[in-house]
JSON list of C-alpha atoms in Angstrom, two decimals:
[
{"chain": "A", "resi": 1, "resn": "UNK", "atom": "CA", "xyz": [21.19, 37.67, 19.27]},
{"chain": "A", "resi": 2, "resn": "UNK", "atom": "CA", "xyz": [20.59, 39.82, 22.67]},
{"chain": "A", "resi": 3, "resn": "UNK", "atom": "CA", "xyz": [17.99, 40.47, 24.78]},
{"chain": "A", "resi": 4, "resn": "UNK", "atom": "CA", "xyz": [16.21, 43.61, 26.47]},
{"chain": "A", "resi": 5, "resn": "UNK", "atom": "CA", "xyz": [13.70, 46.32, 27.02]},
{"chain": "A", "resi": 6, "resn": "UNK", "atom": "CA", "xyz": [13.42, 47.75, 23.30]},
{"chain": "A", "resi": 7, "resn": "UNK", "atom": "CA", "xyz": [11.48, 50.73, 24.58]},
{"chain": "A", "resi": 8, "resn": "UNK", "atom": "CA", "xyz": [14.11, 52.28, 26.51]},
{"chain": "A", "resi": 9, "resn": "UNK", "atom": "CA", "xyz": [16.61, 51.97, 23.05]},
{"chain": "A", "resi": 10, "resn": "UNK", "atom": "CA", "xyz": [13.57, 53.87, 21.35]},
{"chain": "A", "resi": 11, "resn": "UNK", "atom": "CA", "xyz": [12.57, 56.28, 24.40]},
{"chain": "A", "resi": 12, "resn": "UNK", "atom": "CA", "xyz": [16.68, 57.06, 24.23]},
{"chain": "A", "resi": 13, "resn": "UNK", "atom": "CA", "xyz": [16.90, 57.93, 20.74]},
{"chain": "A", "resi": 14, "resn": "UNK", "atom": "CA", "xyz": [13.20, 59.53, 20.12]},
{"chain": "A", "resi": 15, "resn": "UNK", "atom": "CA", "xyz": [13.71, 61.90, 23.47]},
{"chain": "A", "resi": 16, "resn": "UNK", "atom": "CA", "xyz": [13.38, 65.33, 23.24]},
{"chain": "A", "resi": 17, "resn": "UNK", "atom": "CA", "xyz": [14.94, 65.96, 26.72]},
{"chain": "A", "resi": 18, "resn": "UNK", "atom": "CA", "xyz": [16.83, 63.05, 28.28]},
{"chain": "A", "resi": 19, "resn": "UNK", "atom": "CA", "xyz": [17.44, 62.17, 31.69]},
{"chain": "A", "resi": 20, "resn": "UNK", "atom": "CA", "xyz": [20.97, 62.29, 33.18]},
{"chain": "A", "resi": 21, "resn": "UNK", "atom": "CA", "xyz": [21.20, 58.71, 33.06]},
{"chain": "A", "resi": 22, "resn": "UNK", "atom": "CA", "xyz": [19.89, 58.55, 29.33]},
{"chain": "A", "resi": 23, "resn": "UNK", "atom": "CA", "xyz": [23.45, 61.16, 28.74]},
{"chain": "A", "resi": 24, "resn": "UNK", "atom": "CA", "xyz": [25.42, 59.29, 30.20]},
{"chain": "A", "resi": 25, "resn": "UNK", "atom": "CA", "xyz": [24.29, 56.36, 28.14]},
{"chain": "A", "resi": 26, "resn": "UNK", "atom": "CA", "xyz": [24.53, 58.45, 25.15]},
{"chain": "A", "resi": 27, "resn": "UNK", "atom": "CA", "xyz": [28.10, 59.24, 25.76]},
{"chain": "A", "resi": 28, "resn": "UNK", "atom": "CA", "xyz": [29.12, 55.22, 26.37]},
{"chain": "A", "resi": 29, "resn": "UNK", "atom": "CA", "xyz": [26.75, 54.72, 23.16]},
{"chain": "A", "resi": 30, "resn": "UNK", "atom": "CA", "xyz": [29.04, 57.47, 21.27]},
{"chain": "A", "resi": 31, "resn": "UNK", "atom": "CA", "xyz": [32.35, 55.91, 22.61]},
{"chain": "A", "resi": 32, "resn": "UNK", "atom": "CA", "xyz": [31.68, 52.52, 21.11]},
{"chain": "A", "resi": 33, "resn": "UNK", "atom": "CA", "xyz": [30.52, 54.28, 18.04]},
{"chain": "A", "resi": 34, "resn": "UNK", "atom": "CA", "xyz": [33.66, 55.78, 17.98]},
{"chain": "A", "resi": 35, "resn": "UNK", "atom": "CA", "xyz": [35.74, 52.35, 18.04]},
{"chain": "A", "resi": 36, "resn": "UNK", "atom": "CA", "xyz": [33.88, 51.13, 15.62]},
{"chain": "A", "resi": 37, "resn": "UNK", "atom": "CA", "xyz": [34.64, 53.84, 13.01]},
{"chain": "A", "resi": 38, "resn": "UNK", "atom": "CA", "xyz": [38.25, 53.36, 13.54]},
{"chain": "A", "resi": 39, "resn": "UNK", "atom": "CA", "xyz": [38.32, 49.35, 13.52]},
{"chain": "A", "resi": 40, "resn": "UNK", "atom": "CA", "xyz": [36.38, 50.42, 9.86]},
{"chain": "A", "resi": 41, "resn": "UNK", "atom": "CA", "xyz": [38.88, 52.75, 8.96]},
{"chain": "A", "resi": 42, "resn": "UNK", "atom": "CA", "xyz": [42.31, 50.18, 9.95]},
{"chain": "A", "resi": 43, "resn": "UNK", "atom": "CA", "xyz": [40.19, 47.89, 7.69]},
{"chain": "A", "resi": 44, "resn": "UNK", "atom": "CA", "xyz": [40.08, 49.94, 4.64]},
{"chain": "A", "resi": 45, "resn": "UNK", "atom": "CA", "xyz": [36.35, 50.46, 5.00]},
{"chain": "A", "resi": 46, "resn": "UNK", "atom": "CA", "xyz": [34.89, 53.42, 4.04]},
{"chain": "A", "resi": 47, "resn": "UNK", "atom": "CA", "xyz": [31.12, 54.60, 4.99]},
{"chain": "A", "resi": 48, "resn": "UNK", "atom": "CA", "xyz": [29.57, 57.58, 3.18]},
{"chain": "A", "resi": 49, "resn": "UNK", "atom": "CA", "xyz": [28.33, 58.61, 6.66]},
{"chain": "A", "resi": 50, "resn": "UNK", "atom": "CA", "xyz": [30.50, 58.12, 9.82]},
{"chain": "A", "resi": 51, "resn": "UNK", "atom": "CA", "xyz": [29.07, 55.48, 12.21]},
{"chain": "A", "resi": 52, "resn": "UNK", "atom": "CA", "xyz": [29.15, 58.30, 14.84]},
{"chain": "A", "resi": 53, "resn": "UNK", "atom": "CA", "xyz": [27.69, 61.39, 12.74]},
{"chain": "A", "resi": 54, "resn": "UNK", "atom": "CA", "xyz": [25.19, 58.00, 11.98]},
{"chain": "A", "resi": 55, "resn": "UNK", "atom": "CA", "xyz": [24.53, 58.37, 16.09]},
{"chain": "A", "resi": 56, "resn": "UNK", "atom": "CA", "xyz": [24.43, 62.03, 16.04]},
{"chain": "A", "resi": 57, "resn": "UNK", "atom": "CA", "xyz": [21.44, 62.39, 13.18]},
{"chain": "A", "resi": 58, "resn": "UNK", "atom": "CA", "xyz": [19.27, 59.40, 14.70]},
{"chain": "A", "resi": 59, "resn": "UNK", "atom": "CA", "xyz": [19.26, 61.24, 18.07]},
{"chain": "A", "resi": 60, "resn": "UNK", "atom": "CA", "xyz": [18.53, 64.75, 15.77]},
{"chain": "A", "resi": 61, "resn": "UNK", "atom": "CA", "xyz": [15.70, 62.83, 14.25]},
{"chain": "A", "resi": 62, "resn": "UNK", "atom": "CA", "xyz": [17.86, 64.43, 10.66]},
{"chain": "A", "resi": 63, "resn": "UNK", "atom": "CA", "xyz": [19.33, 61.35, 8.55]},
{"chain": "A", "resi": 64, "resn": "UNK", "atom": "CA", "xyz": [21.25, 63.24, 6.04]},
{"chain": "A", "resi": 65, "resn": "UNK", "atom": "CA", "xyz": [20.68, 60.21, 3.77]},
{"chain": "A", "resi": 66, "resn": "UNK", "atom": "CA", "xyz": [18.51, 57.44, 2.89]},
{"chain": "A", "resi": 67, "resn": "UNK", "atom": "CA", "xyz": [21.15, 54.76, 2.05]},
{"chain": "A", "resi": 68, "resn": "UNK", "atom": "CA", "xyz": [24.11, 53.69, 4.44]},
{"chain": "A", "resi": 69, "resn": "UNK", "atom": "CA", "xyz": [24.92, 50.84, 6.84]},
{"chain": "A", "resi": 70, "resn": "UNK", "atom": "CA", "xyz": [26.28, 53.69, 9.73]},
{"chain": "A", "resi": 71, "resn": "UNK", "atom": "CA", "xyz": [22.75, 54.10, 10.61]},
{"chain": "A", "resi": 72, "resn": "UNK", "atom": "CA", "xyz": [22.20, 50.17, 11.71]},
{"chain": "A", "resi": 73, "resn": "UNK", "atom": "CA", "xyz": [25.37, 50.07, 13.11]},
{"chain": "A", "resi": 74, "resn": "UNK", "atom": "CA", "xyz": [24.39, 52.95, 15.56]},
{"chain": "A", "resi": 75, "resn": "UNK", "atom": "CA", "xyz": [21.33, 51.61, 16.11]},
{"chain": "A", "resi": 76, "resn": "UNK", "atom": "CA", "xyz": [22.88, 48.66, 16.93]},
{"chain": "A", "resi": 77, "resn": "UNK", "atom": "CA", "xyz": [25.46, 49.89, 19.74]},
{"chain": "A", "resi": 78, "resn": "UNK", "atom": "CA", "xyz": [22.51, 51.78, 21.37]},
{"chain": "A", "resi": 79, "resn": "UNK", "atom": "CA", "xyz": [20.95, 48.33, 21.33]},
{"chain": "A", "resi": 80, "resn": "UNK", "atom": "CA", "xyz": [24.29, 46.75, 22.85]},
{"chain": "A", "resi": 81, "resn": "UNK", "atom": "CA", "xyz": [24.12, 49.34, 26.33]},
{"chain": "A", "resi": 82, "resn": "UNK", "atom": "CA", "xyz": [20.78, 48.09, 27.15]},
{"chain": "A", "resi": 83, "resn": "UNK", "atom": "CA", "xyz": [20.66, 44.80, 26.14]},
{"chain": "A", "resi": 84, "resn": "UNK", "atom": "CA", "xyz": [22.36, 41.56, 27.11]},
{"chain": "A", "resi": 85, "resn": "UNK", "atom": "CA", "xyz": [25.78, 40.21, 26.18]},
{"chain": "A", "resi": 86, "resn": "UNK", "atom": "CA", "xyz": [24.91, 38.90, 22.67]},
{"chain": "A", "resi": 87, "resn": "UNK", "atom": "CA", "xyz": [24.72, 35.03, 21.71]},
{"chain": "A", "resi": 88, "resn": "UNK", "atom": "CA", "xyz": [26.29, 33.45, 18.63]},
{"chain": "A", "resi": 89, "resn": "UNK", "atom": "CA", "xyz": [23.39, 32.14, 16.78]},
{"chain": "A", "resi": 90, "resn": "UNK", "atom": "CA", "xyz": [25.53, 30.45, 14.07]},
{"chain": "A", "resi": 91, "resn": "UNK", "atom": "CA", "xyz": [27.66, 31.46, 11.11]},
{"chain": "A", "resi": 92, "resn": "UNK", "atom": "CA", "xyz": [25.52, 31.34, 7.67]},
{"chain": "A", "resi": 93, "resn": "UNK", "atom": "CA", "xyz": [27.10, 32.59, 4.62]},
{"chain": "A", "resi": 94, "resn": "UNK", "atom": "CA", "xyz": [23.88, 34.08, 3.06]},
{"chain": "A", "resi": 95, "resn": "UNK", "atom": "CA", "xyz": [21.11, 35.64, 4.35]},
{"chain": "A", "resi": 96, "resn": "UNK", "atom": "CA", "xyz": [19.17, 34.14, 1.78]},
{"chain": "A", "resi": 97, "resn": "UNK", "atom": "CA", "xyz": [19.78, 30.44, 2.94]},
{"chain": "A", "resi": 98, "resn": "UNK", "atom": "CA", "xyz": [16.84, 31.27, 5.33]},
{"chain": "A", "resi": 99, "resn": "UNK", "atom": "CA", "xyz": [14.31, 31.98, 2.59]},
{"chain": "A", "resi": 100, "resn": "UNK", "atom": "CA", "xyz": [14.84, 28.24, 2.03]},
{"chain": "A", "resi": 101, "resn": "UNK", "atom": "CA", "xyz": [14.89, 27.60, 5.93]},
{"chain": "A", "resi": 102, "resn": "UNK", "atom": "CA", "xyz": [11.49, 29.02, 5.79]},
{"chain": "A", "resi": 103, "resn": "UNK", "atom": "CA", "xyz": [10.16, 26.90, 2.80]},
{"chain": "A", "resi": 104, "resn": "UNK", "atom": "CA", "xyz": [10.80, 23.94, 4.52]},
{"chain": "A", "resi": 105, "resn": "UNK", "atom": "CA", "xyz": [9.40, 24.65, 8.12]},
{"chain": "A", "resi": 106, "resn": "UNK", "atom": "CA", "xyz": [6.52, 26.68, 6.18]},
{"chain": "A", "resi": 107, "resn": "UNK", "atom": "CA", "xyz": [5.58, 23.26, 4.23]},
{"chain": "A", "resi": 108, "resn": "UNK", "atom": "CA", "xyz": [5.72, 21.71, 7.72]},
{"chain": "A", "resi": 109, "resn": "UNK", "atom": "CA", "xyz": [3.06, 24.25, 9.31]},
{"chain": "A", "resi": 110, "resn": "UNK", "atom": "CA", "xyz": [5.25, 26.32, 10.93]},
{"chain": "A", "resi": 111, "resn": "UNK", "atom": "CA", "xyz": [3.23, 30.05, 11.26]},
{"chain": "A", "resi": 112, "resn": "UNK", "atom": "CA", "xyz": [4.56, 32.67, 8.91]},
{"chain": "A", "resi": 113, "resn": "UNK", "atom": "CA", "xyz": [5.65, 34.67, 12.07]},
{"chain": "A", "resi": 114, "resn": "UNK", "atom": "CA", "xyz": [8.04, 32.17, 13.47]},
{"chain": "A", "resi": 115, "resn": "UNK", "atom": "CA", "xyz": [10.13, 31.29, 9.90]},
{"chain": "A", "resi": 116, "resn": "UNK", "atom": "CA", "xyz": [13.60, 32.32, 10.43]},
{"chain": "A", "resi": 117, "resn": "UNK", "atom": "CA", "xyz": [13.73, 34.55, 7.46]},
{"chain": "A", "resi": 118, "resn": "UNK", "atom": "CA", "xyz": [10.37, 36.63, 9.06]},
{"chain": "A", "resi": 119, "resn": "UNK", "atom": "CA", "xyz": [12.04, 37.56, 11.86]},
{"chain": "A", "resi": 120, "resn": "UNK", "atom": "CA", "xyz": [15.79, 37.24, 11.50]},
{"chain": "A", "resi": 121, "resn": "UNK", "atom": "CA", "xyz": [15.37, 40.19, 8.73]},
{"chain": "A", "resi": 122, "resn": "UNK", "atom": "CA", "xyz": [12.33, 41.77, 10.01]},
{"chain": "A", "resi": 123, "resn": "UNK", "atom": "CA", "xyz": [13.73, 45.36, 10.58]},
{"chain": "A", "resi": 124, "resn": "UNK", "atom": "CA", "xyz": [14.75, 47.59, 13.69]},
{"chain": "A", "resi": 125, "resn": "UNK", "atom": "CA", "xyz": [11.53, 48.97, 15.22]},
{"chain": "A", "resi": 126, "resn": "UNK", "atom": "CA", "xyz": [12.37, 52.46, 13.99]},
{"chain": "A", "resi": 127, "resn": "UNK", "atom": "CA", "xyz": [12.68, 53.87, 10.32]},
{"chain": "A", "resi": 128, "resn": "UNK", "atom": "CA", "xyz": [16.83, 54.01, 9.44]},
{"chain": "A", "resi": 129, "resn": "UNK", "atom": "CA", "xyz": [18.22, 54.54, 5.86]},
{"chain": "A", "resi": 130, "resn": "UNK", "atom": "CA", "xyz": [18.49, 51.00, 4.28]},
{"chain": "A", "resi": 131, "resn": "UNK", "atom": "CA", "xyz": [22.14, 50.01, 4.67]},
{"chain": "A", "resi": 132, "resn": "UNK", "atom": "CA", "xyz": [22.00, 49.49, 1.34]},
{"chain": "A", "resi": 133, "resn": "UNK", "atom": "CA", "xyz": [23.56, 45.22, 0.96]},
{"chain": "A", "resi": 134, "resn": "UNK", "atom": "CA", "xyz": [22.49, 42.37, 2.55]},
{"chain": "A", "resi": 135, "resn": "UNK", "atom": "CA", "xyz": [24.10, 43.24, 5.77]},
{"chain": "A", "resi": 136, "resn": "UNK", "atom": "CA", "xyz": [24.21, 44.20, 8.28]},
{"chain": "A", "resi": 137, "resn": "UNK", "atom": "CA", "xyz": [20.77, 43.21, 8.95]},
{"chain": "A", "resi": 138, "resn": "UNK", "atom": "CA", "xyz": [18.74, 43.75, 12.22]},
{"chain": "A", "resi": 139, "resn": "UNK", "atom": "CA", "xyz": [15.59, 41.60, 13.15]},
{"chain": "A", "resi": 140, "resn": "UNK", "atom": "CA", "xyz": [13.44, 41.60, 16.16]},
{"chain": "A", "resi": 141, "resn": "UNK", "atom": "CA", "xyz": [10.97, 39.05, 17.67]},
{"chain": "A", "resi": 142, "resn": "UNK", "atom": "CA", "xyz": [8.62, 39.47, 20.91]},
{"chain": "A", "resi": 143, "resn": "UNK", "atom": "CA", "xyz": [10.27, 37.89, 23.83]},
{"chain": "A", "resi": 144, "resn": "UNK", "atom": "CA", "xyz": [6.94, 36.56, 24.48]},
{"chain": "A", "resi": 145, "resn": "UNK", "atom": "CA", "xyz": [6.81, 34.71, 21.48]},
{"chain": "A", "resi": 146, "resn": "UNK", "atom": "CA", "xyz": [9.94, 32.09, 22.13]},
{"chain": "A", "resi": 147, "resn": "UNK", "atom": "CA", "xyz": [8.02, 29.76, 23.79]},
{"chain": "A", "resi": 148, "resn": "UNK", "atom": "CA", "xyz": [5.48, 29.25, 20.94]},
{"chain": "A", "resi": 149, "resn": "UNK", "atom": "CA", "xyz": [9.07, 29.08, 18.21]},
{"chain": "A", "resi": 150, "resn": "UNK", "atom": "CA", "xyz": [10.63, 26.64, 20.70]},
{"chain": "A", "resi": 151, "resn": "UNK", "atom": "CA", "xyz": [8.00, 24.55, 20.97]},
{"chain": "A", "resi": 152, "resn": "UNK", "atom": "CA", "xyz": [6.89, 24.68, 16.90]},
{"chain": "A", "resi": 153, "resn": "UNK", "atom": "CA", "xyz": [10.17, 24.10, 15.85]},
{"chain": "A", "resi": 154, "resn": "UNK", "atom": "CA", "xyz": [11.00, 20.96, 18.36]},
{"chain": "A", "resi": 155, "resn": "UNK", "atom": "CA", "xyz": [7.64, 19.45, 17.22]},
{"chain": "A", "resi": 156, "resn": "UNK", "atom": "CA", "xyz": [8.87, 19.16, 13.34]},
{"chain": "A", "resi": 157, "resn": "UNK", "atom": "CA", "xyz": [12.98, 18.80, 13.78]},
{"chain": "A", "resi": 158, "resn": "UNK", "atom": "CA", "xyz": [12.21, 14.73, 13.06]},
{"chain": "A", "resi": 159, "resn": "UNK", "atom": "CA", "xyz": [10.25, 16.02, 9.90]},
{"chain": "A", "resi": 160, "resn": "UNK", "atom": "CA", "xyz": [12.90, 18.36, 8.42]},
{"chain": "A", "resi": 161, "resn": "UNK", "atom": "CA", "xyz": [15.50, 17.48, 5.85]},
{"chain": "A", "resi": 162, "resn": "UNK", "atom": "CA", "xyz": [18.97, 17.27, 7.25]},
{"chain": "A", "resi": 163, "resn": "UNK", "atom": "CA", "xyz": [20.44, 20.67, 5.83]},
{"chain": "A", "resi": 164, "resn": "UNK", "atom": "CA", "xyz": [17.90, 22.55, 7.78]},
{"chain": "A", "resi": 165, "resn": "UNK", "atom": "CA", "xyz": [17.84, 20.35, 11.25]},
{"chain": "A", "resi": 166, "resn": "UNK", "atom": "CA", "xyz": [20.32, 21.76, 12.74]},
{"chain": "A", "resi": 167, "resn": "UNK", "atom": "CA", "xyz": [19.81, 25.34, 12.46]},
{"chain": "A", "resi": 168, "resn": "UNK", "atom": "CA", "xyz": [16.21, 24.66, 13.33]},
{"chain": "A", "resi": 169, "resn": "UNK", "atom": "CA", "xyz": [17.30, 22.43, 16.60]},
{"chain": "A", "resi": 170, "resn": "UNK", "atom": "CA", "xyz": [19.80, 25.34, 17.58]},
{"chain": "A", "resi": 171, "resn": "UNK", "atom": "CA", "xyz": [16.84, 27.82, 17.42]},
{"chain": "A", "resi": 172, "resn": "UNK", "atom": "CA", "xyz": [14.55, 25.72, 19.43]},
{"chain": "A", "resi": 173, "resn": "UNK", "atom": "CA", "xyz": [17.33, 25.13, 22.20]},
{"chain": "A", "resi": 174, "resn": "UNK", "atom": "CA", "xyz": [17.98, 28.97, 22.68]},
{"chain": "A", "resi": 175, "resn": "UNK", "atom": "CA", "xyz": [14.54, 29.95, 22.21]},
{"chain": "A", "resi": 176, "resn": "UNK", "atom": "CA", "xyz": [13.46, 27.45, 25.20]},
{"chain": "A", "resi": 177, "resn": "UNK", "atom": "CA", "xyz": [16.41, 29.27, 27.20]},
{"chain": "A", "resi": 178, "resn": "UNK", "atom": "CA", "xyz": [15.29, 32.71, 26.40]},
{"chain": "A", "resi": 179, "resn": "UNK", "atom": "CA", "xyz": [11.40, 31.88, 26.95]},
{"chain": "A", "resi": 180, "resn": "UNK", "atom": "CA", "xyz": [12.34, 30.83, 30.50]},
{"chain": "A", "resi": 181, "resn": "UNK", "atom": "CA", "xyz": [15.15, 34.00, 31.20]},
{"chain": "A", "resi": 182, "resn": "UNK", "atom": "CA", "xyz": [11.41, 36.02, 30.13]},
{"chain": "A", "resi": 183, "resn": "UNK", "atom": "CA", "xyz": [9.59, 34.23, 32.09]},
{"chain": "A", "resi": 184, "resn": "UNK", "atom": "CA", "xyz": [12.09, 34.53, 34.60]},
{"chain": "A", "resi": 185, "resn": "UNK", "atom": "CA", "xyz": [12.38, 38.51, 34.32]},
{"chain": "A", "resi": 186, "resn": "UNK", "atom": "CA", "xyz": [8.59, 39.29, 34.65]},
{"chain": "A", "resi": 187, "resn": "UNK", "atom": "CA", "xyz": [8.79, 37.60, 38.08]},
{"chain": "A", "resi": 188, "resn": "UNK", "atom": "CA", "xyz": [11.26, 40.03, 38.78]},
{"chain": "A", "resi": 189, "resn": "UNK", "atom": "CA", "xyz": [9.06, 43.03, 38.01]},
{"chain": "A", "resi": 190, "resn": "UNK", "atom": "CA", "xyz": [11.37, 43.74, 34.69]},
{"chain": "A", "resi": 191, "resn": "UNK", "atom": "CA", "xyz": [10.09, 43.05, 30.59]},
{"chain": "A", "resi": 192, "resn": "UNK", "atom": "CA", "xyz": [12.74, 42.02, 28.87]},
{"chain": "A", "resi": 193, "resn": "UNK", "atom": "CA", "xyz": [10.43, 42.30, 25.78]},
{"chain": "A", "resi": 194, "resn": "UNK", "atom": "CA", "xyz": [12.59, 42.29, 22.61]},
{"chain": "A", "resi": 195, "resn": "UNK", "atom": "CA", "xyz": [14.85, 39.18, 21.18]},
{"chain": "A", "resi": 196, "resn": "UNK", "atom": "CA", "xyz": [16.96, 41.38, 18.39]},
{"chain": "A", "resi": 197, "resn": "UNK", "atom": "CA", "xyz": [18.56, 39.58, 15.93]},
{"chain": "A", "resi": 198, "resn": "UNK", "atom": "CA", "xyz": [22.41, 40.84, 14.49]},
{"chain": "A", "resi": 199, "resn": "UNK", "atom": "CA", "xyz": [23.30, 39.57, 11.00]},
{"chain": "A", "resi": 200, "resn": "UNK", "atom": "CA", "xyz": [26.52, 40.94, 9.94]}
]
C-alpha cells in the first residue's frame, strides 16, 4: 500500500503536452520499467507485451492489446514516483480469502465500501487491459475515507472470528496512521488523496 496525489499519476499519463518536470518523471518512470523487464526476463518470465512498450502505449493512449499484466505493472511504477514508499500490508496467499474477509465484516455491518475485497481489488482509476490472472491486482480507496475504515473495523475486531481478526486489526492500525498522515497533509496545503492498494 502507498500513498499520494492520484491526479498527477493520471494528469502524467493522459497529457497531451507535458511539462519538463512531467519528462523527467517519465524518463525515471521508464528506467524502473526497464529493471523490471529484466528482473522478469532472469526469472524466466515472459510477457506478451514488454513492461516498457506497456509504458510507451499508456502514455500513446494505443494499448496494442486487451489482455496482459505489463500494463498494471506500468501503471504501477508511474504510481511508485509520486507516491510514498509502499507499506507491507500482509502476505495472503489468495486474493479470494478476502471475499470471505468481507462476508464476515459484511454480516457485522461493515458498509459495502469499506470490505477489504471492495477496495483491495477495486481497479486503477484508468481503463488498462486486464492482466489477465489474479494478479497483479491494483485497488484504490479515498484517503479521506480511512478514518471511517479505521474506526468501523476497530468497533467489530471483538465480534470477528479469529481467522479474520487479525487482518482486520492490521487494517484498522494503518488506516488510523494514514487518516492522520491525511489529515496531516491538508494542513500542509497538499491532498494526498489516493490509498492504492498492490497485490502481487
Amino acid at each position: 500500500m502507498s500513498t499520494g496525489d492520484m491526479r498527477a499519476v493520471v494528469r502524467l499519463l493522459t497529457s497531451v503536452e507535458r511539462t519538463g518536470q512531467q519528462e523527467r518523471t517519465l524518463a525515471r518512470i521508464r528506467m524502473e520499467c526497464a529493471r523490471t523487464d529484466a528482473r522478469f526476463r532472469a526469472q524466466g518470465i515472459h510477457l506478451e507485451v514488454s513492461i516498457s512498450r506497456a509504458l510507451d502505449e499508456l502514455v500513446d493512449g494505443t494499448p496494442s492489446t486487451d489482455l496482459c499484466p505489463a500494463y498494471s505493472y506500468a501503471f504501477y511504477q508511474a504510481v511508485a514516483a509520486h507516491f510514498s514508499d509502499p507499506t507491507d500490508l500482509g502476505t495472503w496467499r489468495r486474493p479470494s480469502w478476502f471475499h470471505a474477509m468481507d462476508d464476515e465484516l459484511a454480516h457485522h455491518g461493515v458498509p459495502s465500501d469499506l470490505l477489504p475485497g471492495t477496495f483491495l481489488f477495486s481497479g486503477p482509476p484508468l481503463r488498462l487491459p486486464h492482466p489477465g490472472d489474479a494478479v497483479p491486482a491494483i485497488g484504490t480507496l479515498p484517503a479521506r475515507r480511512a478514518a471511517a475504515l479505521a474506526d468501523t473495523y476497530e468497533s467489530v475486531l471483538v465480534r470477528l472470528t479469529p481467522e479474520f481478526r487479525d487482518a482486520a486489526r492490521r487494517f484498522a492500525e494503518v488506516m488510523r496512521f494514514e487518516a492522520a498522515e491525511w489529515e496531516s497533509a491538508r494542513g500542509r496545503g497538499t491532498n494526498p488523496d489516493t490509498l492504492l492498494f498492490w497485490f502481487h
